[in-house]
Amino acid sequence: MTFQSTPHLVLRSEAGDRYLPLVGNNCWTIGRSDDNNFVLPDRWISRNHAMLQCMETGEFYLIDLGSRNGSFVNGRRVSVPVTLQNGDQLTFGQIELEFYCPSPEHLTDPSMGMDSKEFTATATLHVRRLISVLVVDIRDFTGLTRQLDEKILSEVIGTWFRRAGDIIREHGSWVDKYIGDAVMAVWIHGTQGVSDEEMLRIFSALSAMHKMTSELYDQYPLPFPLRIGAGINTGFAMVGNTGSGDRPDYTALGDTVNAAFRLESATKEIRLDVALGETTYKHVPMGPTYQALFQTHTVDLKGYDVPTVTHACTFADLNRFLQMQEESLVLGNESPEPL
């Protein structure tokens, strides 16, 4: 079998072209550390930078694994899984590769080492990653549906979902799920852990969503101002495709995700706006002076046998926290005293 008849990457260099065959598996990781399928020794590349995944239809997807400097296809940074086309230019750090994929009939060649019974959507590899999950829910949505004309309701909710998606993308993630009156977003962290910048980006996205939601009351004839509540949880989860070849669905699965939904529900019980999981709270960049903005509660989460500790706040507290962080950057002081 020649490279021309199999999917492959080409790495151009002064020493000559290096061919990286995409055979013998349906998933390949790219990064700086030795545990990747393709190791690229570039200091601008994260230890586990990106992943290529092949579906049973023969389509290839590029998934960025929360890299610090991003993954690019034809010069455009990708934040959600994207389908690759023959001849696409991929950029990781300062390294450029070319993606080549033959016609679909070559993809079922038995010499590629893929058992047709195993090479299905349900067998696609999920990778265990450290993630943060944000779940945002519209408060009193049922009451809104009872008091608002269906046409206006549809326009309001459509606007909210669209703007929420825009905000989340601007802050480095994508809407993983639209669920009734809620959205779920996932930030994939690198192997080095959660950086202060990443956590502040999540908080900033939530703050922007709160502001956007409040502004809808001035734009539409609503019976009352819209409010949202949110749960944020950080931990390990399996991230990958749970859909089929023609309908890929990249998502995160596991207890970390479930707990984020339960934390969001707990905000109604404790009458606050935002609830953080224990691990999320540990990664929040703060000194002792910030802690007064967060209240510690013990809550009973549905489906959990033991009580769970959460650290919660109002949106006013969250905005104050972000303001203090911004002031600390300006002043060069990591822990400014609250006003």
C-alpha atoms as a printed R data frame, in Angstrom:
    type eleno elety resid chain resno       x      y      z
1   ATOM     1    CA   MET     A     1   0.000  0.000  0.000
2   ATOM     2    CA   THR     A     2   1.376  3.412 -0.937
3   ATOM     3    CA   PHE     A     3   0.934  6.698  0.896
4   ATOM     4    CA   GLN     A     4  -1.001  7.993 -2.090
5   ATOM     5    CA   SER     A     5  -3.727  5.398 -1.459
6   ATOM     6    CA   THR     A     6  -3.997  5.782  2.334
7   ATOM     7    CA   PRO     A     7  -4.898  8.689  4.594
8   ATOM     8    CA   HIS     A     8  -1.768 10.420  5.873
9   ATOM     9    CA   LEU     A     9  -0.162 13.613  7.085
10  ATOM    10    CA   VAL     A    10   2.871 15.210  5.482
11  ATOM    11    CA   LEU     A    11   5.365 17.174  7.541
12  ATOM    12    CA   ARG     A    12   7.517 19.391  5.315
13  ATOM    13    CA   SER     A    13  11.023 20.165  6.570
14  ATOM    14    CA   GLU     A    14  14.455 21.093  5.292
15  ATOM    15    CA   ALA     A    15  15.530 17.494  5.849
16  ATOM    16    CA   GLY     A    16  12.787 16.293  3.524
17  ATOM    17    CA   ASP     A    17   9.137 15.283  3.704
18  ATOM    18    CA   ARG     A    18   8.030 13.074  6.586
19  ATOM    19    CA   TYR     A    19   4.949 10.955  6.027
20  ATOM    20    CA   LEU     A    20   2.697 10.090  8.974
21  ATOM    21    CA   PRO     A    21   0.268  7.310  7.987
22  ATOM    22    CA   LEU     A    22  -3.234  7.344  9.473
23  ATOM    23    CA   VAL     A    23  -3.708  3.574  9.481
24  ATOM    24    CA   GLY     A    24  -4.060  0.732 11.951
25  ATOM    25    CA   ASN     A    25  -6.377  2.659 14.253
26  ATOM    26    CA   ASN     A    26  -9.236  5.130 14.178
27  ATOM    27    CA   CYS     A    27  -7.750  7.745 16.488
28  ATOM    28    CA   TRP     A    28  -4.344  9.434 16.634
29  ATOM    29    CA   THR     A    29  -3.080 11.975 19.155
30  ATOM    30    CA   ILE     A    30  -0.618 14.759 18.398
31  ATOM    31    CA   GLY     A    31   1.542 16.543 20.934
32  ATOM    32    CA   ARG     A    32   4.916 17.185 22.506
33  ATOM    33    CA   SER     A    33   4.981 14.293 25.006
34  ATOM    34    CA   ASP     A    34   6.101 10.783 24.150
35  ATOM    35    CA   ASP     A    35   2.713  9.194 24.833
36  ATOM    36    CA   ASN     A    36   1.256 10.606 21.584
37  ATOM    37    CA   ASN     A    37   0.935  8.739 18.305
38  ATOM    38    CA   PHE     A    38   2.705 11.607 16.556
39  ATOM    39    CA   VAL     A    39   5.300 13.401 18.679
40  ATOM    40    CA   LEU     A    40   6.127 16.937 17.530
41  ATOM    41    CA   PRO     A    41   9.038 18.451 19.506
42  ATOM    42    CA   ASP     A    42   7.990 22.085 19.386
43  ATOM    43    CA   ARG     A    43   7.873 24.165 22.588
44  ATOM    44    CA   TRP     A    44   4.780 25.958 21.265
45  ATOM    45    CA   ILE     A    45   2.895 22.656 21.134
46  ATOM    46    CA   SER     A    46   1.129 21.321 24.237
47  ATOM    47    CA   ARG     A    47   2.009 17.943 25.703
48  ATOM    48    CA   ASN     A    48  -1.297 16.567 24.396
49  ATOM    49    CA   HIS     A    49  -2.307 19.052 21.755
50  ATOM    50    CA   ALA     A    50  -4.886 17.598 19.348
51  ATOM    51    CA   MET     A    51  -6.518 14.420 18.152
52  ATOM    52    CA   LEU     A    52  -7.492 13.085 14.733
53  ATOM    53    CA   GLN     A    53 -10.436 10.700 14.653
54  ATOM    54    CA   CYS     A    54 -11.737  8.719 11.694
55  ATOM    55    CA   MET     A    55 -15.420  7.801 11.480
56  ATOM    56    CA   GLU     A    56 -16.851  4.669  9.855
57  ATOM    57    CA   THR     A    57 -17.815  6.780  6.848
58  ATOM    58    CA   GLY     A    58 -14.147  7.576  6.255
59  ATOM    59    CA   GLU     A    59 -14.453 11.184  7.413
60  ATOM    60    CA   PHE     A    60 -11.657 12.566  9.568
61  ATOM    61    CA   TYR     A    61 -12.217 15.008 12.425
62  ATOM    62    CA   LEU     A    62  -9.681 17.241 14.119
63  ATOM    63    CA   ILE     A    63 -10.297 17.846 17.818
64  ATOM    64    CA   ASP     A    64  -8.237 20.325 19.812
65  ATOM    65    CA   LEU     A    65  -7.476 18.922 23.273
66  ATOM    66    CA   GLY     A    66  -7.465 22.201 25.135
67  ATOM    67    CA   SER     A    67  -4.060 23.235 23.799
68  ATOM    68    CA   ARG     A    68  -2.605 26.492 25.042
69  ATOM    69    CA   ASN     A    69  -1.749 27.910 21.599
70  ATOM    70    CA   GLY     A    70  -4.543 26.333 19.602
71  ATOM    71    CA   SER     A    71  -4.983 24.142 16.538
72  ATOM    72    CA   PHE     A    72  -5.535 25.683 13.105
73  ATOM    73    CA   VAL     A    73  -7.045 24.417  9.864
74  ATOM    74    CA   ASN     A    74  -6.170 26.497  6.810
75  ATOM    75    CA   GLY     A    75  -5.197 29.364  9.087
76  ATOM    76    CA   ARG     A    76  -8.381 29.356 11.177
77  ATOM    77    CA   ARG     A    77  -8.328 28.370 14.841
78  ATOM    78    CA   VAL     A    78 -10.731 25.579 15.721
79  ATOM    79    CA   SER     A    79 -12.522 25.311 19.058
80  ATOM    80    CA   VAL     A    80 -14.978 22.558 18.108
81  ATOM    81    CA   PRO     A    81 -14.371 19.306 16.198
82  ATOM    82    CA   VAL     A    82 -14.100 20.035 12.460
83  ATOM    83    CA   THR     A    83 -14.259 17.787  9.415
84  ATOM    84    CA   LEU     A    84 -11.033 17.684  7.434
85  ATOM    85    CA   GLN     A    85 -10.890 17.877  3.650
86  ATOM    86    CA   ASN     A    86  -8.217 16.441  1.389
87  ATOM    87    CA   GLY     A    87  -5.345 18.923  1.166
88  ATOM    88    CA   ASP     A    88  -6.150 20.869  4.348
89  ATOM    89    CA   GLN     A    89  -3.245 22.648  6.024
90  ATOM    90    CA   LEU     A    90  -2.979 21.901  9.759
91  ATOM    91    CA   THR     A    91  -0.948 24.069 12.108
92  ATOM    92    CA   PHE     A    92   0.128 23.150 15.643
93  ATOM    93    CA   GLY     A    93   2.465 25.637 17.285
94  ATOM    94    CA   GLN     A    94   5.025 26.486 14.618
95  ATOM    95    CA   ILE     A    95   4.686 23.152 12.822
96  ATOM    96    CA   GLU     A    96   2.581 22.806  9.686
97  ATOM    97    CA   LEU     A    97   1.274 19.548  8.275
98  ATOM    98    CA   GLU     A    98  -0.767 18.693  5.211
99  ATOM    99    CA   PHE     A    99  -3.696 16.289  5.465
100 ATOM   100    CA   TYR     A   100  -4.376 13.905  2.599
101 ATOM   101    CA   CYS     A   101  -7.213 11.426  2.349
102 ATOM   102    CA   PRO     A   102  -7.957  9.210 -0.672
103 ATOM   103    CA   SER     A   103 -11.354  8.392 -2.050
104 ATOM   104    CA   PRO     A   104 -13.659  6.510  0.374
105 ATOM   105    CA   GLU     A   105 -13.281  3.126 -1.333
106 ATOM   106    CA   HIS     A   106  -9.692  2.915 -0.140
107 ATOM   107    CA   LEU     A   107 -10.712  3.363  3.459
108 ATOM   108    CA   THR     A   108 -12.140 -0.149  3.780
109 ATOM   109    CA   ASP     A   109  -8.935 -1.804  2.584
110 ATOM   110    CA   PRO     A   110  -8.392 -4.750  4.980
111 ATOM   111    CA   SER     A   111  -4.659 -4.089  5.006
112 ATOM   112    CA   MET     A   112  -5.359 -0.940  7.035
113 ATOM   113    CA   GLY     A   113  -5.863 -3.182 10.052
114 ATOM   114    CA   MET     A   114  -9.423 -2.120 10.862
115 ATOM   115    CA   ASP     A   115 -11.976 -4.805 11.581
116 ATOM   116    CA   SER     A   116 -15.213 -3.709  9.927
117 ATOM   117    CA   LYS     A   117 -17.249 -5.009 12.860
118 ATOM   118    CA   GLU     A   118 -15.237 -2.965 15.316
119 ATOM   119    CA   PHE     A   119 -14.843  0.141 13.200
120 ATOM   120    CA   THR     A   120 -18.155  1.711 14.197
121 ATOM   121    CA   ALA     A   121 -19.269  4.893 15.876
122 ATOM   122    CA   THR     A   122 -19.757  3.079 19.169
123 ATOM   123    CA   ALA     A   123 -16.143  1.902 19.048
124 ATOM   124    CA   THR     A   124 -14.610  5.296 18.455
125 ATOM   125    CA   LEU     A   125 -12.053  6.131 21.066
126 ATOM   126    CA   HIS     A   126 -12.904  8.352 23.972
127 ATOM   127    CA   VAL     A   127 -10.010  9.985 25.753
128 ATOM   128    CA   ARG     A   128  -9.880 10.723 29.458
129 ATOM   129    CA   ARG     A   129  -9.352 14.453 29.899
130 ATOM   130    CA   LEU     A   130  -9.411 17.020 32.672
131 ATOM   131    CA   ILE     A   131 -12.355 19.292 31.921
132 ATOM   132    CA   SER     A   132 -14.521 22.007 33.399
133 ATOM   133    CA   VAL     A   133 -18.240 21.813 32.722
134 ATOM   134    CA   LEU     A   134 -20.515 24.844 32.796
135 ATOM   135    CA   VAL     A   135 -24.275 24.325 32.963
136 ATOM   136    CA   VAL     A   136 -26.484 27.417 32.658
137 ATOM   137    CA   ASP     A   137 -30.241 27.304 33.138
138 ATOM   138    CA   ILE     A   138 -32.965 29.935 32.617
139 ATOM   139    CA   ARG     A   139 -34.833 30.490 35.867
140 ATOM   140    CA   ASP     A   140 -38.651 30.146 36.013
141 ATOM   141    CA   PHE     A   141 -38.827 29.125 32.378
142 ATOM   142    CA   THR     A   142 -42.182 27.380 32.944
143 ATOM   143    CA   GLY     A   143 -43.693 30.609 34.274
144 ATOM   144    CA   LEU     A   144 -42.379 32.430 31.227
145 ATOM   145    CA   THR     A   145 -44.023 29.976 28.819
146 ATOM   146    CA   ARG     A   146 -47.394 30.501 30.528
147 ATOM   147    CA   GLN     A   147 -47.303 34.284 30.276
148 ATOM   148    CA   LEU     A   148 -45.681 34.901 26.899
149 ATOM   149    CA   ASP     A   149 -47.013 34.601 23.376
150 ATOM   150    CA   GLU     A   150 -45.499 31.573 21.628
151 ATOM   151    CA   LYS     A   151 -44.051 33.637 18.788
152 ATOM   152    CA   ILE     A   152 -42.296 36.044 21.155
153 ATOM   153    CA   LEU     A   153 -41.202 33.164 23.391
154 ATOM   154    CA   SER     A   154 -39.603 31.408 20.430
155 ATOM   155    CA   GLU     A   155 -37.788 34.580 19.395
156 ATOM   156    CA   VAL     A   156 -36.555 35.287 22.927
157 ATOM   157    CA   ILE     A   157 -35.269 31.773 23.542
158 ATOM   158    CA   GLY     A   158 -33.738 31.575 20.078
159 ATOM   159    CA   THR     A   159 -31.918 34.847 20.713
160 ATOM   160    CA   TRP     A   160 -30.734 33.646 24.122
161 ATOM   161    CA   PHE     A   161 -29.375 30.368 22.763
162 ATOM   162    CA   ARG     A   162 -27.655 32.092 19.839
163 ATOM   163    CA   ARG     A   163 -26.008 34.762 21.977
164 ATOM   164    CA   ALA     A   164 -25.050 32.219 24.640
165 ATOM   165    CA   GLY     A   165 -23.325 30.165 21.952
166 ATOM   166    CA   ASP     A   166 -21.475 33.231 20.685
167 ATOM   167    CA   ILE     A   167 -20.274 34.125 24.186
168 ATOM   168    CA   ILE     A   168 -19.094 30.609 24.931
169 ATOM   169    CA   ARG     A   169 -17.188 30.402 21.631
170 ATOM   170    CA   GLU     A   170 -15.563 33.764 22.306
171 ATOM   171    CA   HIS     A   171 -14.272 32.332 25.581
172 ATOM   172    CA   GLY     A   172 -12.684 29.231 24.115
173 ATOM   173    CA   SER     A   173 -15.378 26.567 24.215
174 ATOM   174    CA   TRP     A   174 -18.524 25.486 22.404
175 ATOM   175    CA   VAL     A   175 -22.084 24.614 23.399
176 ATOM   176    CA   ASP     A   176 -21.912 20.883 23.975
177 ATOM   177    CA   LYS     A   177 -25.643 20.525 24.576
178 ATOM   178    CA   TYR     A   178 -28.836 22.551 24.272
179 ATOM   179    CA   ILE     A   179 -31.213 20.991 26.775
180 ATOM   180    CA   GLY     A   180 -34.661 22.557 27.048
181 ATOM   181    CA   ASP     A   181 -33.966 25.865 28.764
182 ATOM   182    CA   ALA     A   182 -30.307 25.157 29.529
183 ATOM   183    CA   VAL     A   183 -26.920 24.960 27.836
184 ATOM   184    CA   MET     A   184 -23.849 22.916 28.685
185 ATOM   185    CA   ALA     A   185 -20.325 23.937 27.686
186 ATOM   186    CA   VAL     A   186 -17.040 22.103 28.176
187 ATOM   187    CA   TRP     A   187 -13.527 23.486 28.508
188 ATOM   188    CA   ILE     A   188 -10.837 20.847 27.935
189 ATOM   189    CA   HIS     A   189  -7.712 21.466 29.993
190 ATOM   190    CA   GLY     A   190  -4.192 20.403 29.235
191 ATOM   191    CA   THR     A   191  -2.258 17.708 31.079
192 ATOM   192    CA   GLN     A   192  -0.507 20.398 33.117
193 ATOM   193    CA   GLY     A   193  -3.780 21.153 34.932
194 ATOM   194    CA   VAL     A   194  -6.087 24.153 35.064
195 ATOM   195    CA   SER     A   195  -4.458 27.532 34.587
196 ATOM   196    CA   ASP     A   196  -5.675 30.726 36.235
197 ATOM   197    CA   GLU     A   197  -6.370 32.123 32.778
198 ATOM   198    CA   GLU     A   198  -8.646 29.209 31.889
199 ATOM   199    CA   MET     A   199 -10.700 29.489 35.052
200 ATOM   200    CA   LEU     A   200 -11.076 33.248 34.668
201 ATOM   201    CA   ARG     A   201 -12.175 32.705 31.075
202 ATOM   202    CA   ILE     A   202 -15.004 30.447 32.264
203 ATOM   203    CA   PHE     A   203 -16.070 32.975 34.891
204 ATOM   204    CA   SER     A   204 -15.948 35.775 32.317
205 ATOM   205    CA   ALA     A   205 -18.132 33.766 29.935
206 ATOM   206    CA   LEU     A   206 -20.697 33.223 32.689
207 ATOM   207    CA   SER     A   207 -20.650 36.908 33.641
208 ATOM   208    CA   ALA     A   208 -21.222 37.883 30.000
209 ATOM   209    CA   MET     A   209 -24.132 35.433 29.763
210 ATOM   210    CA   HIS     A   210 -25.703 36.960 32.872
211 ATOM   211    CA   LYS     A   211 -25.408 40.458 31.399
212 ATOM   212    CA   MET     A   212 -26.811 39.315 28.042
213 ATOM   213    CA   THR     A   213 -29.749 37.600 29.746
214 ATOM   214    CA   SER     A   214 -30.604 40.699 31.776
215 ATOM   215    CA   GLU     A   215 -30.552 42.875 28.656
216 ATOM   216    CA   LEU     A   216 -33.271 40.783 26.992
217 ATOM   217    CA   TYR     A   217 -35.833 42.398 29.310
218 ATOM   218    CA   ASP     A   218 -35.161 45.732 27.605
219 ATOM   219    CA   GLN     A   219 -35.444 44.231 24.118
220 ATOM   220    CA   TYR     A   220 -38.602 42.143 24.410
221 ATOM   221    CA   PRO     A   221 -41.998 42.602 26.132
222 ATOM   222    CA   LEU     A   222 -41.265 40.129 28.903
223 ATOM   223    CA   PRO     A   223 -43.502 39.763 31.991
224 ATOM   224    CA   PHE     A   224 -40.425 39.796 34.249
225 ATOM   225    CA   PRO     A   225 -36.629 40.060 33.876
226 ATOM   226    CA   LEU     A   226 -34.929 36.833 32.852
227 ATOM   227    CA   ARG     A   227 -32.460 35.286 35.287
228 ATOM   228    CA   ILE     A   228 -30.061 32.383 35.008
229 ATOM   229    CA   GLY     A   229 -28.356 30.013 37.420
230 ATOM   230    CA   ALA     A   230 -25.168 28.060 36.846
231 ATOM   231    CA   GLY     A   231 -23.132 25.119 38.053
232 ATOM   232    CA   ILE     A   232 -19.425 24.690 37.314
233 ATOM   233    CA   ASN     A   233 -17.586 21.453 37.982
234 ATOM   234    CA   THR     A   234 -14.024 20.371 37.224
235 ATOM   235    CA   GLY     A   235 -12.698 16.836 37.007
236 ATOM   236    CA   PHE     A   236 -11.819 14.011 34.679
237 ATOM   237    CA   ALA     A   237 -14.259 12.728 32.079
238 ATOM   238    CA   MET     A   238 -14.301 10.714 28.895
239 ATOM   239    CA   VAL     A   239 -14.402 13.027 25.878
240 ATOM   240    CA   GLY     A   240 -15.202 11.782 22.405
241 ATOM   241    CA   ASN     A   241 -17.866 11.102 19.828
242 ATOM   242    CA   THR     A   242 -21.129  9.474 20.897
243 ATOM   243    CA   GLY     A   243 -22.891 10.001 17.569
244 ATOM   244    CA   SER     A   244 -22.770  8.253 14.223
245 ATOM   245    CA   GLY     A   245 -20.630  8.960 11.213
246 ATOM   246    CA   ASP     A   246 -23.189 11.199  9.542
247 ATOM   247    CA   ARG     A   247 -24.246 12.828 12.818
248 ATOM   248    CA   PRO     A   248 -21.154 13.211 15.009
249 ATOM   249    CA   ASP     A   249 -21.790 14.304 18.567
250 ATOM   250    CA   TYR     A   250 -18.687 15.232 20.520
251 ATOM   251    CA   THR     A   251 -19.417 15.370 24.201
252 ATOM   252    CA   ALA     A   252 -18.092 14.605 27.665
253 ATOM   253    CA   LEU     A   253 -19.430 11.760 29.759
254 ATOM   254    CA   GLY     A   254 -19.154 10.838 33.405
255 ATOM   255    CA   ASP     A   255 -19.680 11.953 36.979
256 ATOM   256    CA   THR     A   256 -17.976 15.321 36.422
257 ATOM   257    CA   VAL     A   257 -20.717 16.238 33.930
258 ATOM   258    CA   ASN     A   258 -23.565 14.866 36.034
259 ATOM   259    CA   ALA     A   259 -22.396 16.787 39.098
260 ATOM   260    CA   ALA     A   260 -22.340 20.060 37.133
261 ATOM   261    CA   PHE     A   261 -26.057 19.655 36.388
262 ATOM   262    CA   ARG     A   262 -26.782 18.798 40.023
263 ATOM   263    CA   LEU     A   263 -24.804 21.818 41.237
264 ATOM   264    CA   GLU     A   264 -26.827 24.087 38.978
265 ATOM   265    CA   SER     A   265 -30.031 22.679 40.485
266 ATOM   266    CA   ALA     A   266 -28.615 23.203 43.994
267 ATOM   267    CA   THR     A   267 -28.414 26.967 43.429
268 ATOM   268    CA   LYS     A   268 -32.205 27.094 43.693
269 ATOM   269    CA   GLU     A   269 -32.071 25.384 47.079
270 ATOM   270    CA   ILE     A   270 -29.393 27.667 48.541
271 ATOM   271    CA   ARG     A   271 -30.864 30.744 46.789
272 ATOM   272    CA   LEU     A   272 -27.670 31.800 45.067
273 ATOM   273    CA   ASP     A   273 -26.737 32.144 41.408
274 ATOM   274    CA   VAL     A   274 -23.546 30.135 40.891
275 ATOM   275    CA   ALA     A   275 -22.386 26.900 42.529
276 ATOM   276    CA   LEU     A   276 -18.840 25.583 42.173
277 ATOM   277    CA   GLY     A   277 -17.657 22.041 42.737
278 ATOM   278    CA   GLU     A   278 -14.850 21.486 45.235
279 ATOM   279    CA   THR     A   279 -12.218 20.899 42.548
280 ATOM   280    CA   THR     A   280 -13.305 23.972 40.596
281 ATOM   281    CA   TYR     A   281 -13.036 26.102 43.729
282 ATOM   282    CA   LYS     A   282  -9.505 24.829 44.393
283 ATOM   283    CA   HIS     A   283  -8.461 26.020 40.939
284 ATOM   284    CA   VAL     A   284  -9.955 29.504 41.318
285 ATOM   285    CA   PRO     A   285  -7.084 32.026 41.517
286 ATOM   286    CA   MET     A   286  -7.674 33.695 44.829
287 ATOM   287    CA   GLY     A   287  -6.019 34.777 48.046
288 ATOM   288    CA   PRO     A   288  -7.716 34.923 51.451
289 ATOM   289    CA   THR     A   289  -9.276 38.302 50.642
290 ATOM   290    CA   TYR     A   290 -11.349 36.805 47.831
291 ATOM   291    CA   GLN     A   291 -12.891 34.015 49.873
292 ATOM   292    CA   ALA     A   292 -15.537 36.242 51.455
293 ATOM   293    CA   LEU     A   293 -17.205 36.461 48.044
294 ATOM   294    CA   PHE     A   294 -17.988 32.731 48.100
295 ATOM   295    CA   GLN     A   295 -20.249 30.985 50.596
296 ATOM   296    CA   THR     A   296 -19.645 27.370 51.558
297 ATOM   297    CA   HIS     A   297 -22.711 25.115 51.641
298 ATOM   298    CA   THR     A   298 -23.328 21.412 52.078
299 ATOM   299    CA   VAL     A   299 -26.022 20.203 49.710
300 ATOM   300    CA   ASP     A   300 -27.694 16.891 48.900
301 ATOM   301    CA   LEU     A   301 -27.305 16.310 45.182
302 ATOM   302    CA   LYS     A   302 -29.832 14.027 43.530
303 ATOM   303    CA   GLY     A   303 -28.344 10.583 42.903
304 ATOM   304    CA   TYR     A   304 -25.465 11.051 45.359
305 ATOM   305    CA   ASP     A   305 -25.332  9.067 48.614
306 ATOM   306    CA   VAL     A   306 -23.332 11.585 50.633
307 ATOM   307    CA   PRO     A   307 -23.718 15.367 51.001
308 ATOM   308    CA   THR     A   308 -21.600 17.509 48.680
309 ATOM   309    CA   VAL     A   309 -19.703 20.667 49.564
310 ATOM   310    CA   THR     A   310 -20.181 23.556 47.160
311 ATOM   311    CA   HIS     A   311 -18.886 27.114 47.096
312 ATOM   312    CA   ALA     A   312 -21.520 29.503 45.808
313 ATOM   313    CA   CYS     A   313 -22.028 33.170 45.075
314 ATOM   314    CA   THR     A   314 -24.349 35.693 43.476
315 ATOM   315    CA   PHE     A   315 -23.628 37.250 40.110
316 ATOM   316    CA   ALA     A   316 -22.818 40.477 41.916
317 ATOM   317    CA   ASP     A   317 -20.126 38.582 43.850
318 ATOM   318    CA   LEU     A   318 -18.869 36.963 40.655
319 ATOM   319    CA   ASN     A   319 -18.577 40.309 38.883
320 ATOM   320    CA   ARG     A   320 -16.816 41.778 41.898
321 ATOM   321    CA   PHE     A   321 -14.372 38.870 41.864
322 ATOM   322    CA   LEU     A   322 -13.599 39.455 38.177
323 ATOM   323    CA   GLN     A   323 -13.192 43.172 38.814
324 ATOM   324    CA   MET     A   324 -10.747 42.474 41.638
325 ATOM   325    CA   GLN     A   325  -8.797 40.121 39.403
326 ATOM   326    CA   GLU     A   326  -8.593 42.780 36.729
327 ATOM   327    CA   GLU     A   327  -7.423 45.334 39.297
328 ATOM   328    CA   SER     A   328  -4.756 42.943 40.529
329 ATOM   329    CA   LEU     A   329  -3.368 42.629 37.017
330 ATOM   330    CA   VAL     A   330  -3.246 46.391 36.628
331 ATOM   331    CA   LEU     A   331  -1.671 46.920 40.016
332 ATOM   332    CA   GLY     A   332   0.605 43.909 39.782
333 ATOM   333    CA   ASN     A   333  -0.848 42.684 43.070
334 ATOM   334    CA   GLU     A   334  -2.102 39.109 43.260
335 ATOM   335    CA   SER     A   335  -4.347 39.665 46.249
336 ATOM   336    CA   PRO     A   336  -5.809 43.170 46.449
337 ATOM   337    CA   GLU     A   337  -7.953 43.993 49.431
338 ATOM   338    CA   PRO     A   338 -11.678 44.207 48.598
339 ATOM   339    CA   LEU     A   339 -13.238 47.620 48.669
